[in-house]
Coordinates of C-alpha atoms and ligand atoms in Angstrom, one line a residue:
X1 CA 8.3 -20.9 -2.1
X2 CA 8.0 -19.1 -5.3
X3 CA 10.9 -17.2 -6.5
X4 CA 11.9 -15.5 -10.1
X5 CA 14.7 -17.0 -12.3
X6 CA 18.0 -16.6 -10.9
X7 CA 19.1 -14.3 -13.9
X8 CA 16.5 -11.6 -12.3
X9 CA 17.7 -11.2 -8.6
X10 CA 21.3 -11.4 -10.7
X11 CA 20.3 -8.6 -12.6
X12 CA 18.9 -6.6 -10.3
X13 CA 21.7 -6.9 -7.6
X14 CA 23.8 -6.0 -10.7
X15 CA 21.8 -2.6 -11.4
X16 CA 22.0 -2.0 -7.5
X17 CA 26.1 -2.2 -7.4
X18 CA 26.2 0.2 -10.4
X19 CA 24.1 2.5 -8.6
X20 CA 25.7 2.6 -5.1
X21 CA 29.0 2.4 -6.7
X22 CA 31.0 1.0 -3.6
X23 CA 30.4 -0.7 0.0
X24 CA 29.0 -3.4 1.4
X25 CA 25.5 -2.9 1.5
X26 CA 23.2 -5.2 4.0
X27 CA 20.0 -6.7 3.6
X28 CA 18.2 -7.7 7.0
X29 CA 15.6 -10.7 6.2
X30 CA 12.6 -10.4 8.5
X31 CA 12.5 -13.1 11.6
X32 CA 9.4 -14.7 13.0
X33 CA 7.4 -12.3 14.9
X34 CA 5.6 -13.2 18.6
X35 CA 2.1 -12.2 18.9
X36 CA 1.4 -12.9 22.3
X37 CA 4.0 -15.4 23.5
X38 CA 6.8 -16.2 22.4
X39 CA 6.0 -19.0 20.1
X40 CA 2.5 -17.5 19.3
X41 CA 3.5 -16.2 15.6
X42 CA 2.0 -13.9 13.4
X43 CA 2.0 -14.9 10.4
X44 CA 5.2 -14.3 8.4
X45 CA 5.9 -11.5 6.2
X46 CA 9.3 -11.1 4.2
X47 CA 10.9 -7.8 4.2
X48 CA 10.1 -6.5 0.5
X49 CA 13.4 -5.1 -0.7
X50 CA 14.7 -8.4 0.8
X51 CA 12.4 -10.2 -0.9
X52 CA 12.8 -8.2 -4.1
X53 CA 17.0 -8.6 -4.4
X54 CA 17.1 -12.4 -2.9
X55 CA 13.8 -13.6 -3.7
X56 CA 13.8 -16.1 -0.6
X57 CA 10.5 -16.2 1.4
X58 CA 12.4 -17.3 5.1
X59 CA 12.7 -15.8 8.4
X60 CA 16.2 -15.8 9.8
X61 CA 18.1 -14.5 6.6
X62 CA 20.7 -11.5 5.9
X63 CA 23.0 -10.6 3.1
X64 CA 25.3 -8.3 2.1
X65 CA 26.5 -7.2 -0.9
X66 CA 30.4 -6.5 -1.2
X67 CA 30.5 -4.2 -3.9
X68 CA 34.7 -3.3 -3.9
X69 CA 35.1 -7.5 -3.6
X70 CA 32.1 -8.2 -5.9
X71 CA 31.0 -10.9 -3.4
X72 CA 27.4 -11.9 -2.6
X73 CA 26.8 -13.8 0.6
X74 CA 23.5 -14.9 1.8
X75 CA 24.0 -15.8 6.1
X76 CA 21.7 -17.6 8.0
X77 CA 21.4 -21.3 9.6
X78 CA 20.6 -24.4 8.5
X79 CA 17.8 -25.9 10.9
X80 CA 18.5 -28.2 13.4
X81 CA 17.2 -32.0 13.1
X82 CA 15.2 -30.8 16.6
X83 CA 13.7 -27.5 14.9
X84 CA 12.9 -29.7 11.9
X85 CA 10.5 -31.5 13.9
X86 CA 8.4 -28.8 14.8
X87 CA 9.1 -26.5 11.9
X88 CA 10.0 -29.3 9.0
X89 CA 12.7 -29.6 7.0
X90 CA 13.7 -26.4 4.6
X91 CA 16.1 -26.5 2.3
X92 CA 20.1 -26.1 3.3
X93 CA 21.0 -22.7 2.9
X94 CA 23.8 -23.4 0.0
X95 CA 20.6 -24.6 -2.0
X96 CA 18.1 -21.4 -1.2
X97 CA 21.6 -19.3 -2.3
X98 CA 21.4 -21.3 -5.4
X99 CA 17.8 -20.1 -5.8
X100 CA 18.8 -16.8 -6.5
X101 CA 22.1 -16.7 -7.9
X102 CA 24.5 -16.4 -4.6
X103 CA 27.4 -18.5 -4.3
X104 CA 28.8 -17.6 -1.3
X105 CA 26.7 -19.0 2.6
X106 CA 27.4 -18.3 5.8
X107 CA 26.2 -18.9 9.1
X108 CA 24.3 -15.5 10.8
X109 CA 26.9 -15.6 13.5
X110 CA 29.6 -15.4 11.1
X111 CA 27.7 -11.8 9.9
X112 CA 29.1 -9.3 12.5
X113 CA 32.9 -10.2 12.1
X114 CA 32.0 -10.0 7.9
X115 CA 30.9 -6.3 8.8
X116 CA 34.5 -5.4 9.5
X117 CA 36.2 -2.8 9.3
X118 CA 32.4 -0.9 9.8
X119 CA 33.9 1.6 6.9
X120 CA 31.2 2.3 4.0
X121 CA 28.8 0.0 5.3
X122 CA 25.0 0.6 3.6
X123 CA 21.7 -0.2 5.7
X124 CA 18.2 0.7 5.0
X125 CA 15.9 1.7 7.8
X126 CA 14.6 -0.8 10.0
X127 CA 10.7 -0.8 10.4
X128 CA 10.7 -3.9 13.0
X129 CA 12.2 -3.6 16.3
X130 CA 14.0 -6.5 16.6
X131 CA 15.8 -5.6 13.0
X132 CA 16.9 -2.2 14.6
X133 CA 18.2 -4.2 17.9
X134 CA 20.1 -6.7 15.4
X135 CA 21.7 -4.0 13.2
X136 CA 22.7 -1.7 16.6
X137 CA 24.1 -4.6 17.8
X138 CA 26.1 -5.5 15.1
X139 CA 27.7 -2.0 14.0
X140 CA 28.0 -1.1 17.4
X141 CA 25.8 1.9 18.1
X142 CA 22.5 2.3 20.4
X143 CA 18.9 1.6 19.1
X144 CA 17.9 5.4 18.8
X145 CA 21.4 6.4 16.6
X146 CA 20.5 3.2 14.2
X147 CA 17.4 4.9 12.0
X148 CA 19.5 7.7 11.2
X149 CA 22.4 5.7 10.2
X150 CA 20.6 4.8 7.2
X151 CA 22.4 5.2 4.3
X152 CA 20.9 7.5 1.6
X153 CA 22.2 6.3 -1.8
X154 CA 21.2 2.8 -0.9
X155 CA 17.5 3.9 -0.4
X156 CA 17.1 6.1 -3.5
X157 CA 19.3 3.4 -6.1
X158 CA 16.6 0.5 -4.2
X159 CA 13.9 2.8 -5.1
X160 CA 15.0 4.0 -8.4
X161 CA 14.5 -0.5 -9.2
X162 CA 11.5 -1.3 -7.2
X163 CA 9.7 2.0 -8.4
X164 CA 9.3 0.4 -12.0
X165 CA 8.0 -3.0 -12.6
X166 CA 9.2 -5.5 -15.0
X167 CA 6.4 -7.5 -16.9
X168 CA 7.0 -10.4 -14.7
X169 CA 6.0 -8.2 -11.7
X170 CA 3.4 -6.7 -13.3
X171 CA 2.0 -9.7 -14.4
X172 CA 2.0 -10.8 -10.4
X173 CA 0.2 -7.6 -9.6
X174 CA -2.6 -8.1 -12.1
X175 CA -3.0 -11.5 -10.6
X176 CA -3.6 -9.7 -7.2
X177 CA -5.6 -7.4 -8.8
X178 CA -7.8 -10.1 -10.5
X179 CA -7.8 -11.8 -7.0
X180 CA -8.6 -8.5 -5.2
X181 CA -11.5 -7.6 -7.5
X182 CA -13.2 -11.4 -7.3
X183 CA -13.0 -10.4 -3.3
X184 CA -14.9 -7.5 -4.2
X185 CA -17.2 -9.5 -6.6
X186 CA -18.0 -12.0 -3.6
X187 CA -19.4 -8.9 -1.0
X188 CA -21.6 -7.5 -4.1
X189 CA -23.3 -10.3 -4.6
X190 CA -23.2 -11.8 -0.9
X191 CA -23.6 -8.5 1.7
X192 CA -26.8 -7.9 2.9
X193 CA -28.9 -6.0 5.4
X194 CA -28.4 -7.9 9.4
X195 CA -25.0 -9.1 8.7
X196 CA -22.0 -8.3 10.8
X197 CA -19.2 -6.6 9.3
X198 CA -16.6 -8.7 10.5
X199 CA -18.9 -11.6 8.4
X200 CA -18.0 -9.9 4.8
X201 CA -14.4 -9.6 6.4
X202 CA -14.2 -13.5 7.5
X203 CA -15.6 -14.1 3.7
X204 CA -12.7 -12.4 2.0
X205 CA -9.9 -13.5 4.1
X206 CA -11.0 -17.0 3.2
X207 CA -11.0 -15.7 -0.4
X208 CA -7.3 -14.1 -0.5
X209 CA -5.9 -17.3 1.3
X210 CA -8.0 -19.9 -1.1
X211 CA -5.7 -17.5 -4.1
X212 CA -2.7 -19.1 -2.7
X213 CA -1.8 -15.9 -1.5
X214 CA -3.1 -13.7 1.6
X215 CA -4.6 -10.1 2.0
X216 CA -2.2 -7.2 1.4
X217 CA -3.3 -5.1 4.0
X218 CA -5.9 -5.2 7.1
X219 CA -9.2 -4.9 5.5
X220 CA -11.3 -1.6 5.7
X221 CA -15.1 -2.9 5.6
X222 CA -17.2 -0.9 7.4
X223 CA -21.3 1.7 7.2
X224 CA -19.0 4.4 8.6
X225 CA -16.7 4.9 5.3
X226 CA -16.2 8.4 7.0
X227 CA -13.4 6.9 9.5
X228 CA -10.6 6.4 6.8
X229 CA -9.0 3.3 8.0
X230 CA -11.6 1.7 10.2
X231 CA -10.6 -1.6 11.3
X232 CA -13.5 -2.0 13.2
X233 CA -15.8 -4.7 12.2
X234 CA -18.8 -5.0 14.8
X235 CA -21.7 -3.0 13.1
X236 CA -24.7 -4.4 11.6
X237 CA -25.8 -3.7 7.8
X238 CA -28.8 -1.9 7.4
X239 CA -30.8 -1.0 4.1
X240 CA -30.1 2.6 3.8
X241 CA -26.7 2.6 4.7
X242 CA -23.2 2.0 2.5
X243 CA -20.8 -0.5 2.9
X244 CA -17.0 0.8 2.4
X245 CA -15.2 -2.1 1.5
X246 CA -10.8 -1.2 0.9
X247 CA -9.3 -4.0 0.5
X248 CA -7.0 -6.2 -1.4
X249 CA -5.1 -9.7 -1.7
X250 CA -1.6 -10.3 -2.2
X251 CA -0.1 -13.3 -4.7
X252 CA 2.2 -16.2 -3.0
X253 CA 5.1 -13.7 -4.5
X254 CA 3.7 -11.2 -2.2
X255 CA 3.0 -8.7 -4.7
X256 CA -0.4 -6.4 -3.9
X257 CA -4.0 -5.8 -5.1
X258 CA -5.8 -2.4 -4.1
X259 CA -9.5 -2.0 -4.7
X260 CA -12.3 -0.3 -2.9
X261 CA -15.4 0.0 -3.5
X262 CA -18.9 1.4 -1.5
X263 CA -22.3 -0.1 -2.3
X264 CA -25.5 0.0 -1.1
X265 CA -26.4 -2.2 1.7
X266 CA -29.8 -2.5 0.0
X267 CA -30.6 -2.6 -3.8
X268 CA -30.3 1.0 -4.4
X269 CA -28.2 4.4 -3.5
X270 CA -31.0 6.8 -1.9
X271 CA -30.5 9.8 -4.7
X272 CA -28.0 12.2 -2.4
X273 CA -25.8 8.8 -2.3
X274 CA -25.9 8.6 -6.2
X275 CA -25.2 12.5 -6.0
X276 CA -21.7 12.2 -3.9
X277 CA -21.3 8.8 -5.2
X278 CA -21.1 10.5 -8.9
X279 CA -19.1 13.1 -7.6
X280 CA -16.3 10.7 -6.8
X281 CA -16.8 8.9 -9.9
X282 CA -16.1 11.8 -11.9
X283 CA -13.4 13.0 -9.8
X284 CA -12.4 9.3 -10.2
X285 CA -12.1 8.9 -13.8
X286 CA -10.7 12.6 -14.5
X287 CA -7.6 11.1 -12.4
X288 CA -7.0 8.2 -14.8
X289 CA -7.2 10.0 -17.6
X290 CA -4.7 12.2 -17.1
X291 CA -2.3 9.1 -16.1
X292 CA 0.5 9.4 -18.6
X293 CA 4.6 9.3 -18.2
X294 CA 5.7 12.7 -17.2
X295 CA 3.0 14.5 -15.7
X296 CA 3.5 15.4 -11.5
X297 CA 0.9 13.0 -9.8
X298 CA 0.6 16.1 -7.2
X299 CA -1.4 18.4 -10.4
X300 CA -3.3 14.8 -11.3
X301 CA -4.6 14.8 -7.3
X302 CA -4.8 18.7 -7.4
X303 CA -7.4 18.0 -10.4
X304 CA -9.1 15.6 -9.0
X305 CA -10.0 17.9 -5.6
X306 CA -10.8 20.3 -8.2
X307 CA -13.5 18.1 -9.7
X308 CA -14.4 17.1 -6.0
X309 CA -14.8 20.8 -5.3
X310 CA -16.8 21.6 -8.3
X311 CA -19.4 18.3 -7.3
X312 CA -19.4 19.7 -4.0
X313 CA -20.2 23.1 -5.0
X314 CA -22.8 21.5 -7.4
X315 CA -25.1 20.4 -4.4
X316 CA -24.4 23.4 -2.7
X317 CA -21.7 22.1 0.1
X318 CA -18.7 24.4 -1.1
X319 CA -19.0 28.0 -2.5
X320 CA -16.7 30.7 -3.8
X321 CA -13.7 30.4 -6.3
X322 CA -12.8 26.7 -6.5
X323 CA -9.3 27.3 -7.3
X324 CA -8.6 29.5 -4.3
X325 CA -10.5 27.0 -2.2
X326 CA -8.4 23.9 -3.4
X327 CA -5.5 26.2 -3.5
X328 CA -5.9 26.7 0.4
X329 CA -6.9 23.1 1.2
X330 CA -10.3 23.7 2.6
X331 CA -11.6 21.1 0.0
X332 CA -9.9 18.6 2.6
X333 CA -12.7 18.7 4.7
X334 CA -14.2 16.1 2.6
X335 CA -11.2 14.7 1.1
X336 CA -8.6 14.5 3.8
X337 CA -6.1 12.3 2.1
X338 CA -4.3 11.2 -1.3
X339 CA -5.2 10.6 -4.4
X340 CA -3.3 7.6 -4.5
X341 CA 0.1 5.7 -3.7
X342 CA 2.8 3.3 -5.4
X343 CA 2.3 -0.3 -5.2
X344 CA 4.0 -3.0 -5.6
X345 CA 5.5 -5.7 -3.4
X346 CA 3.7 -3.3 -0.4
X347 CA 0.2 -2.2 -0.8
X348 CA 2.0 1.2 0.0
X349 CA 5.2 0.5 -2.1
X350 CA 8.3 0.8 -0.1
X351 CA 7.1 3.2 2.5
X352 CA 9.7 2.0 5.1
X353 CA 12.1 3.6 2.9
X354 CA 10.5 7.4 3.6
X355 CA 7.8 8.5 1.7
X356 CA 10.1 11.6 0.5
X357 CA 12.2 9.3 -1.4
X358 CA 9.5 7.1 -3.2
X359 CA 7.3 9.5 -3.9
X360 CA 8.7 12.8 -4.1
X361 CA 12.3 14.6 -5.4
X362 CA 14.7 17.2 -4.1
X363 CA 13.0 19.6 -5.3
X364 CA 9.7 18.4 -4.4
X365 CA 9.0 18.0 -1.0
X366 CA 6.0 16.7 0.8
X367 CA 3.6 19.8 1.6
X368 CA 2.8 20.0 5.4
X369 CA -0.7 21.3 4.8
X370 CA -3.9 19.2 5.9
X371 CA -5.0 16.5 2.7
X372 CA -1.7 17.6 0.8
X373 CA 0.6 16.4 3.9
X374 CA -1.3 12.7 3.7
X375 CA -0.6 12.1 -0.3
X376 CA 2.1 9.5 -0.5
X377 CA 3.3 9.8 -4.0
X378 CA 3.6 13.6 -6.1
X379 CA 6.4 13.3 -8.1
X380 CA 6.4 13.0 -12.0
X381 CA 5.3 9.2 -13.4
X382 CA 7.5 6.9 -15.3
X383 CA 6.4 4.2 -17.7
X384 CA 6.2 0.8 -15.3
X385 CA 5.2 2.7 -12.2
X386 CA 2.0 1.1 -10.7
X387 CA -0.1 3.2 -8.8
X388 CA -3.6 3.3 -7.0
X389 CA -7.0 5.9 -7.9
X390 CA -8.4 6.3 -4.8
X391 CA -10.3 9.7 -4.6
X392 CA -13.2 9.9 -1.9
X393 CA -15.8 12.2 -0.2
X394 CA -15.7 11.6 4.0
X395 CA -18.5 13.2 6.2
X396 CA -16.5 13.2 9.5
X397 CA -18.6 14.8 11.8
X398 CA -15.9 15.5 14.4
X399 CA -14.1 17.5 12.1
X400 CA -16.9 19.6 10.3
X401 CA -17.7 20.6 14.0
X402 CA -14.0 21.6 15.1
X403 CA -13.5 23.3 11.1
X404 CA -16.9 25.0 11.3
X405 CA -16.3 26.1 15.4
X406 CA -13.0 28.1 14.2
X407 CA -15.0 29.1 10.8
X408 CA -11.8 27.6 9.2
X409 CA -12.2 28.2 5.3
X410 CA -15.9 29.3 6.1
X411 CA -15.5 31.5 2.7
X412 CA -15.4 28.5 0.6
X413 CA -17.5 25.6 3.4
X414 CA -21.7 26.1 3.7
X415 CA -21.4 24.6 7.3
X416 CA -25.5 25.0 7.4
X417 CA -25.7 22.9 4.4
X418 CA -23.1 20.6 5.3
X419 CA -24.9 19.5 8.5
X420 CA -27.5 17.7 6.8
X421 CA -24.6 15.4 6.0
X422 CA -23.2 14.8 9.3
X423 CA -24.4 11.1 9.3
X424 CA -23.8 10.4 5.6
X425 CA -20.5 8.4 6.0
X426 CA -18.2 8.5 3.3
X427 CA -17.9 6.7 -0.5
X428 CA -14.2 5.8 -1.9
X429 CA -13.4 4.1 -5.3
X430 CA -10.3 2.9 -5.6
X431 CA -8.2 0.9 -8.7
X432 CA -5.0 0.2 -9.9
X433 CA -2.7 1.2 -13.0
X434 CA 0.0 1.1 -14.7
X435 CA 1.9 3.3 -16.4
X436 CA 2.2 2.4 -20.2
X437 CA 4.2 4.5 -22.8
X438 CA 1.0 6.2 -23.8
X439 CA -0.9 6.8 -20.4
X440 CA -2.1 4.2 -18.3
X441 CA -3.9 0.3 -18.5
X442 CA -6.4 -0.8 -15.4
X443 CA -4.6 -3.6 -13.9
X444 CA -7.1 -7.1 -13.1
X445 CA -10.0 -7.7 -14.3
X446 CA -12.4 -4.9 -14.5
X447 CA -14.9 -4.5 -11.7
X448 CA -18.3 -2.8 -11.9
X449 CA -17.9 0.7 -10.8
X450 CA -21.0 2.9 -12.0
X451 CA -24.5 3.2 -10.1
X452 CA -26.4 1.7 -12.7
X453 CA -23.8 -1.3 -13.1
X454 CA -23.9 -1.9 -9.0
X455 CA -27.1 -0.9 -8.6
X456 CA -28.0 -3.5 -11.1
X457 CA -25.8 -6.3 -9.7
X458 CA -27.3 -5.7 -6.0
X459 CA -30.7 -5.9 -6.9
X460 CA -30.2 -9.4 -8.8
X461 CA -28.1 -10.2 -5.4
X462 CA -30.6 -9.5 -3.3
X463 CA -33.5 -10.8 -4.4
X464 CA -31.8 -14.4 -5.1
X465 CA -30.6 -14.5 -1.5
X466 CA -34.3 -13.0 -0.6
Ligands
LIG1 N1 -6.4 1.2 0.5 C1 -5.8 1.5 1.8 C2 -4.8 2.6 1.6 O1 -4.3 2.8 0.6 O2 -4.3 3.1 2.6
MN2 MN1 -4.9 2.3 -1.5

């Protein structure tokens, strides 16, 4: 297990107690999770904020921070000699406390009677069901009450520290991101025409695990790039088509890489790919250029639809004034989601805390219309925020046939133009940032993103594999 210096999770505990002020505020570790019997695991993940005030990679932990006593106590058991011979030995939990700065241990069992008096007590909400059974059972109130017992100024002060990265985190995401990208490297040079999906996806798994590390997310490879998160991998690559290939590795820290990119299954787009493929491109690097501290991400993803809008017009999909059409989401026919999202220790940084809090402010809330509803993060950027470009264009012919059936937005769509696209699938390109004093730096290595670069790289690819 690889952990930070102790003076980090220290300091960072420190910051949180300034910023909640008083309480005891408690930290629910994950536990091992059964797949499909009980001792059938998948594989485990630490709870992030967990992971990001105590550092220690374990199932079976808590702690709780007693502000008024200025007491740290990390609970959980020491394994048995019987446990140890199926699980091995770990080390005793007075030396993982050490680890990270904690003097005070206890065992779990001891954790309920430490919760009293349940005055002032500080959770964040649980995401796992047998976290919300644990925490209902220990202050005392049914499942359904426990999600909104969650205490609001613990979630915005964890927030306010996870949303920006120190260098030694951002130096962990750049390794994902170098990782994430040589992933991405690997399927350029390797995919070809006749092989199964789930073959590219089997290719990269082994390449996030041989990191040291593990994917960040479940991997989005797939000819029909329309379906936004399409886990399924059971098509066949043909020459004509494009591979949509979203995915990303994180380190043994568990901090996240984010890339996608969508190439031609053969050695060439066909020229209305390159024409959409460009489209996103532009709309792609018009984003990242207008990365810089203080500007709303909400007017960078406004612009990018904008640019989206004015390619689509281009080759005659969307007509009318582009403004009024972005204005009144009909662009999101195409472009149906975000530009983009925090990242960090989660691919989606800190989602289980509400999306509200991370990536919007009092007085910005989330918009409820179609495209706008789905982006994650609109609030203004802060130096050391880290942050995904992802714009796209989707052909999804289920919705251009319900849109175009209730004329929805018909003044700014040209449905009969639009049909010749029905099977086109959909292109995304996706990197990661962060936010620098002076705008923005690409995190990992770069990774070839224009036509002629890929085009270039496939055809070597191909015809050395020929
Ligand atoms: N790259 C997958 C996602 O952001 O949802
Ligand atoms: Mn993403």
């Amino acid at each position: 297990m690889k952990t930070f210096s102790k003076a980090i999770y220290t300091e960072r505990r420190k910051q949180l107690k300034l910023l909640v002020g008083s309480g005891k505020l408690l930290f629910l570790g994950n536990e091992e999770s059964s797949m499909n019997f009980k001792d059938n695991w998948y594989p485990f993940r630490q709870d992030s904020s967990f992971l990001y005030f105590f550092g220690l990679d374990l199932p079976g932990l808590a702690a709780v921070i007693d502000i008024d006593e200025d007491r740290e106590m990390l609970f959980g058991n020491d394994l048995t000699a019987e446990e140890s011979v199926w699980h091995g030995a770990t080390l005793q939990l007075a030396d993982l406390a050490d680890m990270v700065g904690v003097d005070k241990v206890s065992s779990i069992d001891g954790l309920p009677k430490y919760l009293k008096p349940k005055t002032d007590i500080h959770i964040l909400p649980p995401y796992r069901p047998e976290n919300a059974q644990k925490l209902a059972q220990w202050l005392e109130v049914s499942v359904l009450q426990i999600a909104s017992l969650a205490s609001e100024v613990f979630i915005k002060a964890v927030v306010k520290l996870r949303s920006v990265k120190s260098p030694e985190e951002i130096r962990e995401i750049n390794k994902a991101v170098t990782c994430s990208a040589a992933m991405h490297k690997r399927v350029l040079q390797e995919a070809k025409s006749g092989m199964k999906e789930y073959e590219i996806v089997g290719m990269i798994t082994g390449e996030a695990i041989r990191s040291g590390g593990n994917l960040s997310f479940t991997p989005i490879v797939t000819i029909d790039g329309q379906i936004l998160h399409n886990h399924n991998y059971s098509q066949t690559l043909t020459d004509g088509k494009m591979l949509l290939c979203d995915f990303g590795a994180e380190t043994a820290m568990h901090y996240a890489g984010d890339i996608t990119r969508t190439l031609p299954v053969g050695p060439a787009f066909s020229a209305n790919q390159k024409e959409v493929y460009q489209i996103v491109r532009d709309a792609h690097q018009t984003a990242i250029e207008s990365l810089r501290p203080g500007v709303r991400f909400k007017n960078i993803h406004l612009l990018a639809c904008k640019k989206l809008a004015e390619g689509l017009s281009a080759i005659g999909l969307m007509k009318g004034n582009l403004d009024d059409a972005v204005e009144n989401g009909a662009h999101a026919l195409f472009f149906p989601c975000g530009l983009g999202h925090m990242m960090g220790l989660d691919v989606h940084d800190m989602e289980d805390l509400g999306e509200q809090y991370v990536g919007y402010t009092e007085t910005l809330v989330k918009s409820t219309q179609f495209g706008l509803k789905s982006l994650r993060l609109g609030k203004e950027l802060e130096e050391g925020y880290v942050l995904t470009i992802e714009p796209g264009i989707y052909f999804n012919p289920l919705l251009i046939d319900q849109w175009k059936a209730e004329k929805k937005h018909s003044a700014f769509i040209r449905y009969d133009q639009v049909a010749n696209y029905r099977d086109f699938g959909g292109i995304r390109i996706e990197d990661d940032f962060v936010i620098t004093n002076g705008g923005s730096e690409l995190l990992g290595e770069p990774l070839e993103v224009e036509i002629d670069a890929l085009e270039a790289i496939r055809r070597t690819a191909l015809s050395a594999n020929a």
